[in-house]
């Protein structure tokens, strides 16, 4: 869908001070956007990014954590999306499809790190992270401890836990993002909760927050 | 909500703060290739990736040395500056923000802004309050954007003066040279403004005006530049698609009467004219723009029934269109402001947000939705929206309200 430049009254050109007129962005819902991407509409790729980058970045951050590799993962998701846009069946589900791409990109990253962990010179908790200096000490410790514990979980349990409790997704959304059945997600979550809580009790910064839950589990 | 979910919500909130402080979105955006070959097979991708990697290793030093560096910034007399830091002009004088390509943004006294991102081709500036004189050096590859309230101004090389009053929700832009593209409420598709033109928008009242230099208003519409000083009926609603000034165009012999009355602010007379013709018949035959005009006229006249009828007709006749989404937003606003039906307001605002992700009124819709949920007693929903709002608009006009909403649900 063209914008105001194309509809400008004839003879009303841009001032000579402006060297170039840029094509206006595509305007339309996700379904129309997918069609535009498939038709190589100029600017549709930018709209895809502008519209969904925040969400994709948050999904990646929930699963992987806010470390220095996040921008690369974000880049990978959108390149993948642009390359495989023809595979999406329902354009109206674009956001959910991107969520799934992000989850699997994050999964690949986690598995890669796990396979190479014996090559690392630093312990996992010392991987470079984005600057968190502006956070107060409690927040920093909560963030680091949570992801240290998540790293100890099997990757699929970690992903289900992060999507459910940190990203706040509904069970059906988690299942769709992980491309598994609802019953599989429930099983993974039950195991993940059990393992996470068992380890969290050893860390005061989390045990205090989870104490009533830990008490309930011990009964 | 159980404690694990509470912990998760807190972790998400902490992460969102970190993501705001370390904003890489623009940097990644610049790296997304414009031309991507769709449908590459995995094997072919792997082969191509291996070849690219080999070439990349050989080229990496050369690439780093030849990549354009982001522009540098000097604010006032200070040359060390952090992206995202708050910039406030003093009370007595303007504050220049100078970029290394020669472009300058002069913040007027008591105005506040942030530089949210910077590249080799330009920068993104958020003008949070007040006004600024902007002088951008024209370049073929220049890419500048100013976020001013709910409006976005894209610039390639020009001089203009822009302002935003968050309390009164008034936006103004006066062009001195060059041209810009403004998009936002009432101009969702964008509107090019050229040298000499002045654009003003009263967002809360859903009206705007565009005045060209030397124009003489033939019709006795109130002067918009002094409108706030008078106690008069509201300004005419300007249809953003085909008019450029506050006063209506002189009506030809076949010009519909009710539209002119609506644009002149004579809402009751406009509605009476429509009623005489039969509102159903008018709505069945009108364009989407005219239907929204009728809805707005009825809403501003306080006539909720006809307004609702018009907006619902827009949604039914033009499904999945910009007009349909605008109608949803207007229905939500009307439910909130005039009917005080906050549950209804929530439903319509959610419809707008679902239909127009990233739409020009997203920020306003989300902010109102937090309030609507709160007033409807749905504090959990209010918190959920508040989180999303703060992640997306950490400095938006509803940010404080959103933070309070989150704090209250934790107590």
Coordinates of C-alpha atoms in Angstrom, one line a residue:
Chain A
X1 CA 0.0 0.0 0.0
X2 CA 1.6 3.3 -1.1
X3 CA 1.5 6.3 1.1
X4 CA 1.3 10.1 0.8
X5 CA 4.2 10.6 -1.6
X6 CA 2.5 8.7 -4.4
X7 CA -0.7 10.6 -3.8
X8 CA 0.8 14.1 -3.7
X9 CA -0.9 16.6 -6.1
X10 CA 0.9 16.9 -9.4
X11 CA 3.6 19.5 -9.5
X12 CA 4.1 19.5 -5.7
X13 CA 7.6 18.2 -5.7
X14 CA 10.0 18.0 -2.8
X15 CA 12.3 20.9 -2.2
X16 CA 15.6 20.9 -4.1
X17 CA 17.3 20.7 -0.7
X18 CA 16.2 17.0 -0.5
X19 CA 18.4 14.7 -2.7
X20 CA 16.1 11.7 -2.6
X21 CA 12.6 10.7 -1.9
X22 CA 12.4 7.5 0.0
X23 CA 9.6 5.0 -0.8
X24 CA 7.1 4.9 1.9
X25 CA 6.5 2.0 4.1
X26 CA 4.1 -0.8 3.5
X27 CA 0.9 -0.4 5.5
X28 CA -1.3 -3.3 6.3
X29 CA -2.0 -6.1 8.8
X30 CA 0.2 -9.2 9.2
X31 CA -1.6 -11.2 6.6
X32 CA -1.1 -8.4 4.0
X33 CA 2.5 -8.1 5.1
X34 CA 3.2 -11.7 4.5
X35 CA 1.8 -11.3 1.0
X36 CA 3.9 -8.3 0.5
X37 CA 7.0 -10.1 1.6
X38 CA 6.3 -12.9 -0.8
X39 CA 5.8 -10.4 -3.6
X40 CA 9.1 -8.6 -2.6
X41 CA 7.3 -5.4 -1.9
X42 CA 10.0 -2.7 -1.2
X43 CA 10.1 -1.9 2.5
X44 CA 8.1 -4.9 3.6
X45 CA 11.1 -6.4 5.2
X46 CA 11.7 -3.3 7.2
X47 CA 8.1 -3.3 8.3
X48 CA 8.4 -6.9 9.4
X49 CA 11.4 -6.0 11.5
X50 CA 10.0 -2.7 12.9
X51 CA 6.7 -4.4 13.8
X52 CA 8.1 -7.5 15.4
X53 CA 11.7 -7.0 16.5
X54 CA 10.8 -5.9 20.0
X55 CA 8.8 -9.1 20.6
X56 CA 11.3 -11.4 19.0
X57 CA 14.1 -9.8 21.0
X58 CA 12.1 -10.4 24.2
X59 CA 11.4 -14.0 23.4
X60 CA 15.2 -14.6 22.8
X61 CA 16.1 -12.8 26.0
X62 CA 13.6 -14.8 28.0
X63 CA 15.1 -18.1 26.8
X64 CA 18.8 -17.3 26.4
X65 CA 19.2 -14.3 28.8
X66 CA 20.4 -10.8 28.0
X67 CA 23.9 -11.7 26.9
X68 CA 26.2 -10.2 24.2
X69 CA 25.0 -12.7 21.6
X70 CA 21.5 -11.4 21.6
X71 CA 21.8 -9.0 18.7
X72 CA 23.3 -11.8 16.5
X73 CA 20.4 -14.1 17.4
X74 CA 17.9 -11.4 16.6
X75 CA 19.6 -10.9 13.3
X76 CA 19.5 -14.6 12.6
X77 CA 15.8 -14.9 13.3
X78 CA 14.9 -12.2 10.8
X79 CA 17.2 -13.4 8.1
X80 CA 15.6 -16.9 8.6
X81 CA 12.2 -15.3 8.5
X82 CA 12.9 -13.5 5.2
X83 CA 14.4 -16.6 3.7
X84 CA 11.6 -18.9 4.7
X85 CA 8.5 -16.6 4.4
X86 CA 7.0 -18.9 1.8
X87 CA 6.7 -21.6 4.4
X88 CA 4.2 -19.8 6.7
X89 CA 0.7 -21.2 6.1
X90 CA -1.4 -18.6 7.8
X91 CA -0.2 -15.0 7.5
X92 CA -2.4 -13.9 10.3
X93 CA -0.3 -16.1 12.6
X94 CA 2.9 -14.3 11.6
X95 CA 3.8 -13.3 15.2
X96 CA 3.3 -16.8 16.5
X97 CA 5.5 -18.1 13.6
X98 CA 8.2 -15.6 14.4
X99 CA 8.0 -16.6 18.1
X100 CA 8.6 -20.2 17.1
X101 CA 11.6 -19.2 14.9
X102 CA 13.0 -17.3 17.8
X103 CA 12.6 -20.2 20.2
X104 CA 14.4 -22.6 17.8
X105 CA 17.1 -20.1 17.1
X106 CA 17.6 -19.8 20.9
X107 CA 17.5 -23.5 21.2
X108 CA 20.3 -23.9 18.7
X109 CA 22.4 -21.4 20.5
X110 CA 21.9 -23.1 23.8
X111 CA 22.8 -26.5 22.4
X112 CA 25.8 -25.1 20.6
X113 CA 27.1 -23.6 23.8
X114 CA 26.6 -26.8 25.6
X115 CA 28.5 -28.8 23.0
X116 CA 31.4 -26.4 23.2
X117 CA 31.4 -25.9 26.9
X118 CA 34.5 -28.0 27.4
X119 CA 36.3 -25.5 25.0
X120 CA 35.4 -22.5 27.1
X121 CA 38.0 -20.8 29.2
X122 CA 35.4 -19.2 31.4
X123 CA 32.6 -20.7 33.5
X124 CA 29.1 -20.3 32.0
X125 CA 28.1 -17.7 34.5
X126 CA 31.0 -15.5 33.3
X127 CA 29.8 -15.3 29.7
X128 CA 29.8 -11.7 28.6
X129 CA 26.5 -10.1 29.2
X130 CA 24.9 -6.9 28.2
X131 CA 25.6 -4.1 30.6
X132 CA 23.6 -4.5 33.8
X133 CA 25.5 -1.9 35.7
X134 CA 22.5 0.3 36.0
X135 CA 20.5 -2.3 37.9
X136 CA 20.5 -2.5 41.7
X137 CA 22.5 -5.3 43.2
X138 CA 19.4 -7.4 44.1
X139 CA 18.1 -7.2 40.5
X140 CA 21.5 -8.2 39.1
X141 CA 21.8 -11.1 41.4
X142 CA 18.3 -12.3 40.7
X143 CA 18.9 -12.1 37.0
X144 CA 22.2 -13.9 37.1
X145 CA 21.1 -16.6 39.5
X146 CA 17.9 -17.4 37.6
X147 CA 19.8 -17.9 34.4
X148 CA 22.5 -19.9 36.1
X149 CA 19.9 -22.3 37.3
X150 CA 18.2 -22.4 33.9
X151 CA 21.5 -23.3 32.3
X152 CA 21.5 -26.4 34.4
X153 CA 18.2 -27.7 33.0
X154 CA 17.9 -29.8 29.9
X155 CA 17.4 -27.4 27.0
X156 CA 13.7 -28.3 26.3
X157 CA 12.8 -28.0 29.9
X158 CA 14.6 -24.7 30.1
X159 CA 12.7 -23.3 27.1
X160 CA 9.3 -24.4 28.4
X161 CA 10.0 -22.8 31.8
X162 CA 11.3 -19.6 30.3
X163 CA 8.4 -19.2 28.0
X164 CA 5.8 -20.0 30.6
X165 CA 7.0 -18.2 33.6
X166 CA 9.3 -15.4 32.3
X167 CA 7.6 -14.6 29.0
X168 CA 4.2 -15.2 30.6
X169 CA 2.9 -17.3 27.7
X170 CA -0.2 -19.4 27.9
X171 CA 0.3 -23.2 27.7
X172 CA -1.1 -23.3 24.2
X173 CA 1.3 -20.6 23.1
X174 CA 4.2 -22.4 24.6
X175 CA 3.2 -25.6 22.8
X176 CA 2.8 -23.8 19.5
X177 CA 6.2 -22.0 19.9
X178 CA 7.9 -25.3 20.8
X179 CA 6.0 -27.2 18.1
X180 CA 4.9 -29.9 20.5
X181 CA 1.6 -31.1 22.0
X182 CA 0.0 -29.5 25.0
X183 CA 0.5 -32.6 27.0
X184 CA 4.3 -32.6 26.2
X185 CA 4.5 -29.0 27.4
X186 CA 2.8 -29.8 30.6
X187 CA 5.1 -32.7 31.3
X188 CA 8.2 -30.6 30.5
X189 CA 6.9 -27.8 32.8
X190 CA 6.2 -30.1 35.7
X191 CA 9.8 -31.5 35.5
X192 CA 11.3 -28.0 35.0
X193 CA 9.5 -26.6 38.0
X194 CA 10.6 -29.5 40.2
X195 CA 14.2 -29.2 39.2
X196 CA 14.3 -25.4 39.3
X197 CA 12.7 -25.2 42.7
X198 CA 15.0 -27.8 44.1
X199 CA 18.1 -25.8 43.1
X200 CA 16.6 -22.4 43.9
X201 CA 16.3 -23.2 47.6
X202 CA 20.1 -23.1 47.8
X203 CA 20.2 -19.5 46.7
X204 CA 18.9 -17.0 49.2
X205 CA 18.1 -14.3 46.7
X206 CA 15.6 -16.7 45.0
X207 CA 14.6 -18.8 48.0
X208 CA 13.2 -15.7 49.7
X209 CA 10.9 -15.0 46.8
X210 CA 9.9 -18.6 46.3
X211 CA 9.6 -19.6 49.9
X212 CA 5.9 -20.2 50.1
X213 CA 6.1 -22.3 46.9
X214 CA 9.0 -24.3 48.3
X215 CA 7.0 -24.9 51.5
X216 CA 4.1 -26.1 49.5
X217 CA 6.3 -28.5 47.5
X218 CA 7.9 -29.9 50.7
X219 CA 4.5 -30.9 52.1
Chain B
X1 CA -0.5 -15.8 40.3
X2 CA 1.9 -18.2 41.9
X3 CA 5.4 -17.3 43.1
X4 CA 7.1 -18.8 40.1
X5 CA 5.1 -16.6 37.8
X6 CA 5.8 -13.6 40.1
X7 CA 9.5 -14.3 39.9
X8 CA 9.3 -14.7 36.2
X9 CA 7.5 -11.4 35.8
X10 CA 10.1 -9.7 37.9
X11 CA 12.9 -11.3 35.8
X12 CA 11.1 -10.1 32.6
X13 CA 10.9 -6.6 34.0
X14 CA 14.6 -6.6 34.9
X15 CA 15.5 -7.9 31.4
X16 CA 13.4 -5.2 29.7
X17 CA 15.2 -2.6 31.6
X18 CA 18.5 -4.0 30.5
X19 CA 17.3 -4.2 26.9
X20 CA 16.3 -0.5 27.0
X21 CA 19.7 0.4 28.3
X22 CA 21.4 -1.6 25.7
X23 CA 19.3 -0.9 22.6
X24 CA 20.7 -2.8 19.6
X25 CA 17.5 -2.8 17.6
X26 CA 18.6 -0.1 15.2
X27 CA 22.1 -1.6 14.7
X28 CA 20.6 -5.0 13.9
X29 CA 18.0 -3.3 11.6
X30 CA 20.8 -1.8 9.5
X31 CA 22.4 -5.3 9.1
X32 CA 19.3 -7.1 7.9
X33 CA 19.9 -7.6 4.2
X34 CA 17.5 -5.9 1.9
X35 CA 17.6 -8.7 -0.6
X36 CA 17.2 -12.1 0.8
X37 CA 16.7 -15.1 -1.4
X38 CA 13.7 -16.9 -0.1
X39 CA 13.4 -20.7 0.0
X40 CA 17.1 -21.7 0.1
X41 CA 17.4 -25.3 1.0
X42 CA 19.3 -26.1 4.2
X43 CA 22.1 -27.9 2.3
X44 CA 22.5 -25.0 -0.1
X45 CA 22.4 -22.6 2.9
X46 CA 25.2 -24.6 4.6
X47 CA 27.3 -24.6 1.4
X48 CA 26.8 -20.9 0.9
X49 CA 27.4 -20.2 4.6
X50 CA 30.7 -22.1 4.5
X51 CA 31.8 -20.2 1.4
X52 CA 30.8 -16.9 2.9
X53 CA 32.6 -17.7 6.1
X54 CA 35.8 -18.4 4.2
X55 CA 35.5 -15.1 2.3
X56 CA 34.5 -13.3 5.5
X57 CA 37.6 -14.3 7.4
X58 CA 39.8 -13.0 4.6
X59 CA 37.8 -9.8 4.4
X60 CA 37.1 -9.0 8.0
X61 CA 40.0 -6.6 8.7
X62 CA 39.3 -4.7 5.5
X63 CA 35.6 -4.6 6.3
X64 CA 36.2 -3.2 9.8
X65 CA 38.5 -0.5 8.5
X66 CA 36.2 0.6 5.7
X67 CA 32.8 0.4 7.5
X68 CA 31.3 3.8 8.1
X69 CA 31.5 4.8 11.7
X70 CA 28.4 6.2 13.5
X71 CA 28.1 9.9 13.7
X72 CA 29.5 11.5 16.9
X73 CA 27.5 13.9 19.1
X74 CA 28.4 17.0 21.1
X75 CA 25.7 18.4 23.4
X76 CA 26.3 22.0 24.3
X77 CA 30.0 22.2 25.4
X78 CA 30.2 18.5 26.3
X79 CA 31.7 16.0 23.8
X80 CA 31.3 12.8 25.8
X81 CA 27.7 11.7 25.6
X82 CA 25.8 8.4 26.0
X83 CA 23.0 7.2 23.8
X84 CA 19.7 7.3 25.6
X85 CA 20.8 9.9 28.2
X86 CA 18.3 12.6 29.1
X87 CA 19.1 16.0 27.5
X88 CA 17.4 19.1 29.0
X89 CA 17.8 22.6 27.8
X90 CA 18.2 25.3 30.5
X91 CA 15.5 27.9 31.1
X92 CA 17.2 30.9 29.6
X93 CA 18.7 29.6 26.4
X94 CA 18.5 26.9 23.8
X95 CA 20.9 23.9 23.8
X96 CA 22.5 22.7 20.6
X97 CA 23.0 19.0 19.9
X98 CA 25.6 18.9 17.2
X99 CA 26.3 15.9 15.0
X100 CA 29.6 15.2 13.3
X101 CA 28.1 15.5 9.8
X102 CA 27.2 19.1 10.5
X103 CA 23.5 18.5 11.4
X104 CA 22.2 20.3 14.6
X105 CA 19.2 20.0 16.7
X106 CA 18.6 23.1 18.9
X107 CA 16.5 22.3 21.9
X108 CA 14.4 25.3 22.9
X109 CA 14.6 26.4 26.5
X110 CA 13.1 23.9 29.0
X111 CA 12.7 21.3 26.4
X112 CA 13.8 17.7 26.8
X113 CA 15.0 15.0 24.5
X114 CA 17.0 11.8 24.1
X115 CA 19.1 10.4 21.3
X116 CA 17.8 6.9 21.1
X117 CA 20.1 5.6 18.3
X118 CA 22.8 6.8 16.0
X119 CA 24.3 5.3 12.8
X120 CA 26.7 6.5 10.1
X121 CA 23.7 7.9 8.2
X122 CA 21.8 9.8 10.9
X123 CA 20.2 9.4 14.3
X124 CA 16.9 8.9 16.0
X125 CA 15.8 11.7 18.3
X126 CA 13.0 11.5 20.8
X127 CA 11.6 14.9 21.7
X128 CA 9.8 14.3 24.9
X129 CA 8.6 17.8 25.7
X130 CA 9.0 21.3 24.4
X131 CA 10.3 22.2 20.9
X132 CA 13.4 22.2 18.8
X133 CA 14.8 23.7 15.7
X134 CA 16.2 21.0 13.5
X135 CA 18.8 21.5 10.7
X136 CA 19.7 18.3 8.9
X137 CA 22.5 18.4 6.3
X138 CA 21.1 17.0 3.0
X139 CA 22.8 13.7 2.0
X140 CA 21.7 11.1 -0.4
X141 CA 21.9 8.3 2.2
X142 CA 20.8 10.4 5.2
X143 CA 18.4 8.7 7.5
X144 CA 17.0 10.7 10.4
X145 CA 13.9 10.3 12.4
X146 CA 12.4 12.4 15.1
X147 CA 9.8 10.8 17.5
X148 CA 7.6 13.7 18.8
X149 CA 4.8 12.5 21.0
X150 CA 2.8 10.1 18.9
X151 CA 4.2 11.4 15.7
X152 CA 7.2 10.3 13.7
X153 CA 9.1 12.7 11.4
X154 CA 11.4 11.2 8.8
X155 CA 14.0 13.5 7.5
X156 CA 16.5 13.4 4.6
X157 CA 17.8 16.9 4.6
X158 CA 15.9 19.9 5.8
X159 CA 15.3 22.7 8.3
X160 CA 12.1 22.9 10.5
X161 CA 10.8 23.7 13.9
X162 CA 8.9 21.0 15.8
X163 CA 7.2 20.9 19.2
X164 CA 5.1 18.6 21.4
X165 CA 3.2 19.4 24.6
X166 CA 2.5 16.1 26.4
X167 CA 0.0 17.7 28.8
X168 CA -2.2 19.3 26.2
X169 CA -1.3 16.7 23.5
X170 CA -0.6 19.4 20.9
X171 CA 1.9 18.7 18.1
X172 CA 3.3 21.4 15.8
X173 CA 5.7 21.4 12.9
X174 CA 6.8 24.4 10.8
X175 CA 8.9 23.8 7.7
X176 CA 11.6 26.2 6.8
X177 CA 13.3 24.4 3.9
X178 CA 13.3 20.9 2.4
X179 CA 10.6 18.5 3.2
X180 CA 9.7 15.8 5.8
X181 CA 7.3 12.9 6.1
X182 CA 5.1 13.1 9.1
X183 CA 3.1 10.1 10.3
X184 CA 1.0 9.5 13.3
X185 CA -2.6 10.1 14.6
X186 CA -4.8 11.5 11.8
X187 CA -2.0 10.9 9.3
X188 CA -1.5 7.2 9.6
X189 CA -0.2 6.8 6.0
X190 CA 2.1 9.7 6.3
X191 CA 2.0 13.2 4.9
X192 CA 4.8 15.1 3.2
X193 CA 5.3 18.6 4.4
X194 CA 7.3 21.1 2.3
X195 CA 9.0 24.4 2.9
X196 CA 6.6 27.0 4.3
X197 CA 3.9 24.6 5.4
X198 CA 2.8 24.4 9.1
X199 CA 1.2 21.3 10.5
X200 CA -0.6 21.3 13.8
X201 CA -2.5 18.5 15.5
X202 CA -4.7 18.5 18.6
X203 CA -4.4 14.8 19.4
X204 CA -6.9 14.7 22.2
X205 CA -9.5 16.3 20.1
X206 CA -8.7 14.3 17.0
X207 CA -8.2 17.3 14.8
X208 CA -5.4 18.8 12.7
X209 CA -4.6 21.6 10.3
X210 CA -2.1 22.2 7.6
X211 CA -1.5 25.8 6.5
X212 CA 0.5 26.8 3.5
X213 CA 2.4 30.1 3.3
X214 CA 0.4 33.1 2.2
X215 CA -3.0 31.3 2.4
X216 CA -6.0 33.4 3.2
X217 CA -8.9 31.6 4.8
X218 CA -12.0 32.5 2.9
X219 CA -14.4 30.9 5.4
X220 CA -15.0 32.3 8.9
X221 CA -13.3 29.3 10.6
X222 CA -11.6 30.3 13.9
X223 CA -7.8 31.0 13.6
X224 CA -6.2 27.8 14.7
X225 CA -3.1 29.5 15.9
X226 CA -5.0 31.4 18.6
X227 CA -7.7 28.8 19.1
X228 CA -6.6 28.0 22.6
X229 CA -7.2 31.6 23.7
X230 CA -10.8 31.6 22.6
X231 CA -13.9 30.1 24.0
X232 CA -15.6 29.0 20.8
X233 CA -17.0 25.8 19.3
X234 CA -14.4 23.2 18.4
X235 CA -12.3 23.6 15.2
X236 CA -13.5 21.8 12.1
X237 CA -12.4 18.3 11.7
X238 CA -10.0 18.0 8.8
X239 CA -10.2 14.9 6.6
X240 CA -6.6 13.8 6.4
X241 CA -6.9 12.3 3.0
X242 CA -7.9 15.2 0.8
X243 CA -7.7 18.6 2.5
X244 CA -4.8 20.7 3.5
X245 CA -6.2 23.5 5.6
X246 CA -8.4 24.0 8.5
X247 CA -11.2 25.8 6.6
X248 CA -13.3 23.7 4.3
X249 CA -12.9 24.2 0.5
X250 CA -15.5 26.4 -1.1
X251 CA -18.4 24.0 -1.8
X252 CA -19.3 23.5 -5.5
X253 CA -22.8 23.1 -6.6
X254 CA -22.7 19.3 -6.0
X255 CA -20.7 19.3 -2.7
X256 CA -22.5 17.3 -0.1
X257 CA -23.9 19.5 2.7
X258 CA -23.4 17.5 5.8
X259 CA -19.6 17.0 5.3
X260 CA -19.1 20.7 5.0
X261 CA -21.1 21.3 8.2
X262 CA -19.1 18.7 10.0
X263 CA -15.8 20.2 8.9
X264 CA -17.0 23.7 10.0
X265 CA -17.7 22.3 13.5
X266 CA -21.4 22.6 13.1
X267 CA -21.9 19.0 14.3
X268 CA -25.6 19.2 15.3
X269 CA -26.5 20.7 12.0
X270 CA -24.5 18.1 10.2
X271 CA -26.2 15.3 12.0
X272 CA -29.6 16.9 11.4
X273 CA -28.8 16.9 7.7
X274 CA -27.8 13.3 7.8
X275 CA -31.0 12.3 9.7
X276 CA -33.1 14.0 7.1
X277 CA -31.5 11.9 4.4
X278 CA -31.7 8.8 6.5
X279 CA -28.5 7.9 8.4
X280 CA -28.7 4.3 7.2
X281 CA -28.8 5.4 3.6
X282 CA -25.9 7.9 4.1
X283 CA -23.7 5.2 5.9
X284 CA -24.5 2.7 3.2
X285 CA -23.2 5.0 0.4
X286 CA -20.4 6.9 2.0
X287 CA -16.7 6.4 1.7
X288 CA -14.7 5.1 4.7
X289 CA -13.3 8.6 5.4
X290 CA -16.8 10.2 5.4
X291 CA -18.2 7.5 7.7
X292 CA -15.4 8.2 10.2
X293 CA -16.1 12.0 9.7
X294 CA -19.7 11.4 10.6
X295 CA -18.8 9.2 13.6
X296 CA -16.4 11.9 14.8
X297 CA -19.0 14.6 14.3
X298 CA -21.5 12.6 16.3
X299 CA -19.0 11.8 19.0
X300 CA -18.0 15.5 19.4
X301 CA -21.6 16.5 19.5
X302 CA -22.1 14.1 22.4
X303 CA -24.5 11.9 20.4
X304 CA -23.2 8.4 21.2
X305 CA -25.9 6.4 19.3
X306 CA -25.2 7.8 15.8
X307 CA -21.5 7.8 16.5
X308 CA -21.6 4.1 17.5
X309 CA -23.7 3.4 14.4
X310 CA -21.2 5.1 12.1
X311 CA -18.1 3.5 13.6
X312 CA -19.7 0.0 13.5
X313 CA -20.7 0.6 9.9
X314 CA -17.1 1.5 9.1
X315 CA -16.0 -1.8 10.6
X316 CA -18.6 -3.8 8.9
X317 CA -18.3 -2.3 5.4
X318 CA -14.5 -2.0 5.4
X319 CA -13.2 -4.9 7.4
X320 CA -9.5 -5.2 8.1
X321 CA -8.9 -1.6 6.9
X322 CA -7.3 1.3 8.5
X323 CA -10.7 2.9 8.8
X324 CA -12.0 -0.2 10.7
X325 CA -9.1 0.0 13.1
X326 CA -9.5 3.7 13.6
X327 CA -13.2 3.1 14.3
X328 CA -12.3 0.5 17.0
X329 CA -10.0 3.0 18.6
X330 CA -12.7 5.7 18.5
X331 CA -15.3 3.4 20.0
X332 CA -12.9 2.6 22.8
X333 CA -12.2 6.2 23.4
X334 CA -15.9 7.1 23.4
X335 CA -16.7 4.3 25.8
X336 CA -13.9 5.6 28.1
X337 CA -14.5 9.4 27.9
X338 CA -18.2 9.7 27.4
X339 CA -19.9 6.5 28.4
X340 CA -17.5 5.7 31.3
X341 CA -18.0 2.1 30.4
X342 CA -14.4 0.9 31.0
X343 CA -15.0 -2.8 30.3
X344 CA -16.4 -1.8 26.9
X345 CA -13.5 0.6 26.4
X346 CA -11.0 -2.2 27.2
X347 CA -12.6 -4.5 24.6
X348 CA -12.4 -2.0 21.8
X349 CA -8.9 -0.9 22.6
X350 CA -7.8 -4.5 22.6
X351 CA -9.4 -4.9 19.2
X352 CA -7.4 -1.9 17.9
X353 CA -4.2 -3.3 19.3
X354 CA -4.9 -6.7 17.8
X355 CA -5.7 -5.3 14.4
X356 CA -3.0 -2.7 14.2
X357 CA 0.2 -4.1 15.9
X358 CA 2.7 -1.2 15.7
X359 CA -0.1 1.1 14.6
X360 CA 0.3 4.9 14.9
X361 CA -2.1 5.0 17.9
X362 CA -0.6 1.9 19.6
X363 CA 1.0 3.9 22.4
X364 CA -2.2 5.8 23.2
X365 CA -4.3 2.7 22.9
X366 CA -2.1 0.8 25.3
X367 CA -1.9 3.7 27.8
X368 CA -5.7 4.0 27.8
X369 CA -6.1 0.3 28.1
X370 CA -4.1 0.2 31.3
X371 CA -6.4 2.8 32.8
X372 CA -9.5 1.1 31.4
X373 CA -8.6 -2.2 32.9
X374 CA -7.8 -0.6 36.2
X375 CA -11.0 1.3 36.4
X376 CA -12.9 -1.9 35.4
X377 CA -11.3 -3.7 38.3
X378 CA -9.2 -5.9 36.2
X379 CA -5.9 -5.1 37.9
X380 CA -4.1 -8.3 36.6
X381 CA -4.9 -7.4 33.0
X382 CA -3.8 -3.8 33.7
X383 CA -0.5 -5.1 35.0
X384 CA 0.0 -7.3 32.0
X385 CA -0.6 -4.3 29.6
X386 CA 1.5 -2.1 31.8
X387 CA 4.5 -4.4 31.4
X388 CA 4.1 -4.5 27.7
X389 CA 3.7 -0.7 27.6
X390 CA 6.9 -0.1 29.6
X391 CA 8.9 -2.5 27.5
X392 CA 7.8 -0.7 24.4
X393 CA 7.4 2.9 25.6
X394 CA 9.5 3.3 28.7
X395 CA 9.3 7.1 28.4
X396 CA 5.7 7.3 27.1
X397 CA 3.1 9.6 28.7
X398 CA 1.6 6.6 30.6
X399 CA 4.9 5.3 31.8
X400 CA 4.4 6.6 35.3
X401 CA 0.9 5.3 35.5
X402 CA 2.0 1.9 34.2
X403 CA 4.7 1.7 36.9
X404 CA 2.2 2.5 39.6
X405 CA -0.1 -0.1 38.2
X406 CA 2.6 -2.7 38.5
X407 CA 3.6 -1.6 41.9
X408 CA 0.0 -1.8 43.2
X409 CA -0.4 -5.4 42.0
X410 CA 2.7 -6.5 43.9
X411 CA 1.5 -5.1 47.2

